[in-house]
XYZ file of C-alpha atoms in Angstrom:
299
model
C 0.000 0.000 0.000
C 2.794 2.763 0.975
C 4.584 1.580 -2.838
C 2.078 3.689 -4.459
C 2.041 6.671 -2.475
C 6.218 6.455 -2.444
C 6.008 6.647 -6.325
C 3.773 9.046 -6.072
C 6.068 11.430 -3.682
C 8.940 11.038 -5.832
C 7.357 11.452 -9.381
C 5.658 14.779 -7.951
C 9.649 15.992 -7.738
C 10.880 13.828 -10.652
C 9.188 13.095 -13.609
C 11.518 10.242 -15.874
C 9.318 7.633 -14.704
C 10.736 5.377 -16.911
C 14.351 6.300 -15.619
C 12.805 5.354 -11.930
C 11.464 2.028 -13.269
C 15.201 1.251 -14.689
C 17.025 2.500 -11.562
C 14.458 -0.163 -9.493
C 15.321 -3.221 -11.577
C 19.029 -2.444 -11.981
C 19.207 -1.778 -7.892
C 16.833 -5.604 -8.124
C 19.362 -7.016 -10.234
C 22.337 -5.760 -8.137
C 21.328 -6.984 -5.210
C 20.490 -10.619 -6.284
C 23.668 -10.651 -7.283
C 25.968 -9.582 -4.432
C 23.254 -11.326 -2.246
C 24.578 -14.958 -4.018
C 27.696 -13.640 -3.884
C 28.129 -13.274 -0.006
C 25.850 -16.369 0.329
C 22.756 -14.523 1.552
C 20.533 -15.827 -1.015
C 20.041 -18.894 -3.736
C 19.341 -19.032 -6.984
C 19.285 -20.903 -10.288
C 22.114 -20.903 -12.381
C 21.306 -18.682 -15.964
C 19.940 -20.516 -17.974
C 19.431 -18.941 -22.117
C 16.296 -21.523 -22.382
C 14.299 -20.247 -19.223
C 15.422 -16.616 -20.074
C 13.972 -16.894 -23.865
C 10.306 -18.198 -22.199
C 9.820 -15.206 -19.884
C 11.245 -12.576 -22.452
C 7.569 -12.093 -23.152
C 6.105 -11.920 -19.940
C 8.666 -9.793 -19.019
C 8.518 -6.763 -21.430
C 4.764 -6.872 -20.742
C 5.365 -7.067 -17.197
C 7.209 -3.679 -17.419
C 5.354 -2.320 -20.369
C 2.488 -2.445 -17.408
C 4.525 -0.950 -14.680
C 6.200 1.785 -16.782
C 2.496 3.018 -17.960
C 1.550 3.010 -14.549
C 3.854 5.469 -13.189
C 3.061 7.162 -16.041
C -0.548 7.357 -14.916
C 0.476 8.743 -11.437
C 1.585 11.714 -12.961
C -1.686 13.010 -13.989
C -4.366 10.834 -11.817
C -4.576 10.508 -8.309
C -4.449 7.836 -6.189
C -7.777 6.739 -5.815
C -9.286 7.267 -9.349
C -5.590 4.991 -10.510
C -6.682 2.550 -7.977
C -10.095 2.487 -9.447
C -8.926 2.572 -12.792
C -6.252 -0.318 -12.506
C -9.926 -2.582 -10.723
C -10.927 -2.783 -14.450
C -8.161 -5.427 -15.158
C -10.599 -8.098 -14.316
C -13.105 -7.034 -17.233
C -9.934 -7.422 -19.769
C -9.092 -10.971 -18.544
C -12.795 -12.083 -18.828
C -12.483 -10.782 -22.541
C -9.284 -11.860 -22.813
C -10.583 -15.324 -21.895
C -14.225 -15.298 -24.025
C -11.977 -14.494 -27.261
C -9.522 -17.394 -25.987
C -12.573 -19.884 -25.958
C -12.467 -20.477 -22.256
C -16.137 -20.322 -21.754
C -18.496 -18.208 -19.739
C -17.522 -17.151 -16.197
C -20.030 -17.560 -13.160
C -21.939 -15.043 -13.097
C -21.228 -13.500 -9.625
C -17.562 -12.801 -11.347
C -19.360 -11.524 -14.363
C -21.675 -8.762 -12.236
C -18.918 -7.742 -10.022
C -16.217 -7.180 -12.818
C -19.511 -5.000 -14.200
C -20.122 -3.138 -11.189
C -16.047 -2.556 -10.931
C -16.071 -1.081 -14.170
C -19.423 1.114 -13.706
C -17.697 2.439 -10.544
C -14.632 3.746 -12.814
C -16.984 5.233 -15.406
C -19.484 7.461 -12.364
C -16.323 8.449 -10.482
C -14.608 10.162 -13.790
C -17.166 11.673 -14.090
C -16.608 13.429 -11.038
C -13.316 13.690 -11.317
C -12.252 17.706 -10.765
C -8.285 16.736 -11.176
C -9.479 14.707 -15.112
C -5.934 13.853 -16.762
C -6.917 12.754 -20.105
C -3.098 11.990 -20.408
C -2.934 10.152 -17.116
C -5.862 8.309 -17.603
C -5.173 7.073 -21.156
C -1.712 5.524 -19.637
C -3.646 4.115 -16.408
C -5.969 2.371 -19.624
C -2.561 1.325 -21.440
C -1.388 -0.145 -18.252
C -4.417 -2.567 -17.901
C -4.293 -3.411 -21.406
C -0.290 -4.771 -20.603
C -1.049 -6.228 -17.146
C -3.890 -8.472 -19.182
C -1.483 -9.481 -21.426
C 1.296 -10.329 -19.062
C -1.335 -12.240 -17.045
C -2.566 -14.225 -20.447
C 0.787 -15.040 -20.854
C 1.914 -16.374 -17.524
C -0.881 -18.533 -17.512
C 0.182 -19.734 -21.066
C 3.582 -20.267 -20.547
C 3.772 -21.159 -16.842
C 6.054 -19.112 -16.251
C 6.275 -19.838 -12.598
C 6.996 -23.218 -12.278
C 9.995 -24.603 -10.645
C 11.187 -20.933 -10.449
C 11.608 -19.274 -6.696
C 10.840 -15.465 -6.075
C 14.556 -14.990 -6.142
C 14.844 -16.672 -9.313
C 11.744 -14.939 -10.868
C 12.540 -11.235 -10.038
C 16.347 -11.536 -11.629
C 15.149 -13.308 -14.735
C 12.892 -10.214 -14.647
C 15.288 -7.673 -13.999
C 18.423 -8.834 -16.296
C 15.533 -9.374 -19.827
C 14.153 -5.736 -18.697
C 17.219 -3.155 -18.614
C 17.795 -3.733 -22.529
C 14.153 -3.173 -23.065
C 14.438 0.006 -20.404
C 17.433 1.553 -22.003
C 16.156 1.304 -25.001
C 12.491 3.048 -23.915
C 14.599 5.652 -21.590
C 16.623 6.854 -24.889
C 13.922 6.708 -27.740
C 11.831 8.756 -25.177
C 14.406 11.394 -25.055
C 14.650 11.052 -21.140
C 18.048 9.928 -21.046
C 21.056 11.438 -20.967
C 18.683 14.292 -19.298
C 16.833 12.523 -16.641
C 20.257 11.741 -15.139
C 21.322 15.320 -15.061
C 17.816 16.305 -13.473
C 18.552 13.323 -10.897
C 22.136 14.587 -10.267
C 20.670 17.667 -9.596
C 17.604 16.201 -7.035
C 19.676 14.212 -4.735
C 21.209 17.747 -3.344
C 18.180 17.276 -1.860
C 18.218 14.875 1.679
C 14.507 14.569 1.473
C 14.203 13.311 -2.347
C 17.653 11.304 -1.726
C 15.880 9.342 0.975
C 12.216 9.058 -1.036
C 13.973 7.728 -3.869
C 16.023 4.940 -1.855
C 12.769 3.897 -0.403
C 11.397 3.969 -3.422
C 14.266 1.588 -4.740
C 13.921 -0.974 -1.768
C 10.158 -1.013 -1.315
C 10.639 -1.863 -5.363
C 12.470 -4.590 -4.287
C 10.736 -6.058 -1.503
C 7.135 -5.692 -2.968
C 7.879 -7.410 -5.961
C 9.876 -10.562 -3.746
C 6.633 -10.792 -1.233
C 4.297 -10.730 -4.066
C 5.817 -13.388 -5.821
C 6.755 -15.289 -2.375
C 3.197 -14.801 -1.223
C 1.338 -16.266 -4.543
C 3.669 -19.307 -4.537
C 3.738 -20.458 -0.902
C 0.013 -19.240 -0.807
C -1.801 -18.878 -4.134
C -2.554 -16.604 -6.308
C -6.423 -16.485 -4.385
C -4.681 -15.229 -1.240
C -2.802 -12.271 -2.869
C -6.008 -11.364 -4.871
C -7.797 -10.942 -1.508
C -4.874 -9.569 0.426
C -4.330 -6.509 -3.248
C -8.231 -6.259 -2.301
C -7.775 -4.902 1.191
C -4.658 -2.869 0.097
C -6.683 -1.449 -2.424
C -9.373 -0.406 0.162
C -7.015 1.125 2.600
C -5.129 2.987 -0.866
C -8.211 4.792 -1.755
C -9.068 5.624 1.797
C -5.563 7.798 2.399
C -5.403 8.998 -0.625
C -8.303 11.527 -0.731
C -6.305 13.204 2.174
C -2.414 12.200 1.784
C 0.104 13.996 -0.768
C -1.962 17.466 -0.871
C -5.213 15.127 -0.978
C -8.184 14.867 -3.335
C -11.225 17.512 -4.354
C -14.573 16.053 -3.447
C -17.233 15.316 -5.873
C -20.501 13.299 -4.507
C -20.071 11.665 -8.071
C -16.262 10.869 -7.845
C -17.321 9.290 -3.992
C -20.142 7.138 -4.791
C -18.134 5.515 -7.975
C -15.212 4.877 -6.291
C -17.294 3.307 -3.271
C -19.433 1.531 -6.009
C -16.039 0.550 -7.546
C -14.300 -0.779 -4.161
C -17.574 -2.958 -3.265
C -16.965 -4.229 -7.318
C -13.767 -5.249 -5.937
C -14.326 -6.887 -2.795
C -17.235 -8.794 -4.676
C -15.011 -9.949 -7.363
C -12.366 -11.622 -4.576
C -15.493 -13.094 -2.852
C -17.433 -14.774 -6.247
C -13.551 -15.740 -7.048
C -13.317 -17.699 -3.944
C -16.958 -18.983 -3.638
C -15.968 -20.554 -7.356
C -12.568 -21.895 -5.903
C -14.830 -23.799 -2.911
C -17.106 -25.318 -5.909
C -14.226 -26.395 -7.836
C -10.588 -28.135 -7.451
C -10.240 -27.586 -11.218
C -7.547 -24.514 -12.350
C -9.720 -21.270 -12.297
C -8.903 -18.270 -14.468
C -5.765 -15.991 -13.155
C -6.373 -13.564 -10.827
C -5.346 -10.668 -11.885
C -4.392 -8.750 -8.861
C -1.743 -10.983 -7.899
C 1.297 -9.612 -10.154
C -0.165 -5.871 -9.518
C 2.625 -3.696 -7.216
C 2.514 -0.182 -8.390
């Protein structure tokens, strides 16, 4: 929950989002690596095979992350909560097109009623981004796909957290470098980051930012594999709740609209729904359900 409102605080003072995103998975990669050097963590030896499978997954994985803190530039916190809810509605499309037959219809209603709640809280939206909220859009359309093609490739198996998150890092930073210079942010961003860290106060945001990176992304996977996916959809749920909550008041806080309220409350039930139809169908059923899709969200 504090990941988003850390990302928030430091792209209000630096902009290069993308830069960030880079400066988190090289700082990931780094300190996988020292870690196995000292002997403070395990992992698999490199292997070109395993590497050329998650390729995929992983540029989508940061295609999604990079147009999120993209989105927190222009949206607030609770309407990118709200906006990132209507993930759920992609996979169920995703899935229809795929031929994997009709959901239950509890998931149907309360992927619905998620996606309603976006739509009536735009609307009373007084802080509307059009340019935040078309990347918030363009970062559920890459979190669908990365989902689609986890579940296609199983990307997870036999892999630990540790194992997951350097694959991840090492197959993003040629990917990153490549979207920090066609962008134009880099060589600049660095300057305007040279420049920053005079500062104490954005020095220490952005290592928190950094770490937090770090240790979101190794609970989240750690949490889904000892656990399940189910328990980190439920668990993103009640983040999400407490998210929306502080952020109407936290980082200069949000203007009020009876509209923007009653969607985002309309889109938070949506949510909570959604995790309880998901595990009323997992009670009915020992047969694989259909991914949930808050379980790889962390930004």
């Amino acid at each position: 929950m504090a990941m988003v409102f850390v990302n928030k605080a430091v792209l209000m003072q630096y902009v290069h989002s993308m830069t960030l995103l880079t400066l988190q998975q090289i700082a990931t990669a780094l300190l996988i690596h020292f870690g196995q050097v000292l002997g403070m963590s395990k992992r698999k030896d490199f292997s070109w095979i395993t590497a050329k499978k998650l390729l995929p997954v992983s540029i989508f994985y940061n295609a999604n992350v990079g147009f999120a803190l993209a989105s927190l530039k222009g949206v607030n916190i609770p309407m990118y909560i709200a906006i990132k809810r209507i993930t759920p509605l992609a996979v169920l499309v995703s899935g229809c097109i795929r031929g994997k037959g009709k959901p239950p219809t509890q998931v149907t209603l309360s992927v619905v009623c998620t996606a309603a709640g976006v739509l009536i809280a735009a609307l009373g939206d007084f802080s509307f981004d059009l340019y935040g909220y078309c990347m918030a859009l363009t970062s559920v359309f890459f979190q669908t796909m990365y989902l689609v093609l986890v579940e296609k490739s199983g990307a997870e198996d036999g892999l630990s957290s540790v194992d997951l998150m350097f694959y991840n890092s090492i197959l993003s930073l040629p990917f990153l470098f490549f979207l920090i210079i066609a962008t134009g942010e880099f060589p600049h961003s660095l300057a305007v980051l040279s420049a920053k860290t005079a500062s104490l106060s954005f020095t220490v945001i952005l290592v928190v930012s950094l770490v937090m990176g770090i240790v979101l992304n190794f609970t989240m996977f750690w949490c889904t594999i000892v656990n399940s996916a189910l328990t980190t959809t439920i668990v993103g749920v009640l983040k999400g709740v407490g998210s929306t909550t502080l952020g109407f008041v936290m980082l200069g806080g949000v203007e009020v609209h009876a509209l923007n309220v009653t969607g985002l409350v309309i889109n938070t039930f949506g949510g909570v729904w959604y995790s309880y139809a998901k595990y009323k169908q997992k009670k009915r059923t020992t047969r694989k359900t259909e991914p949930d899709v808050e379980s790889h969200a962390h930004k």
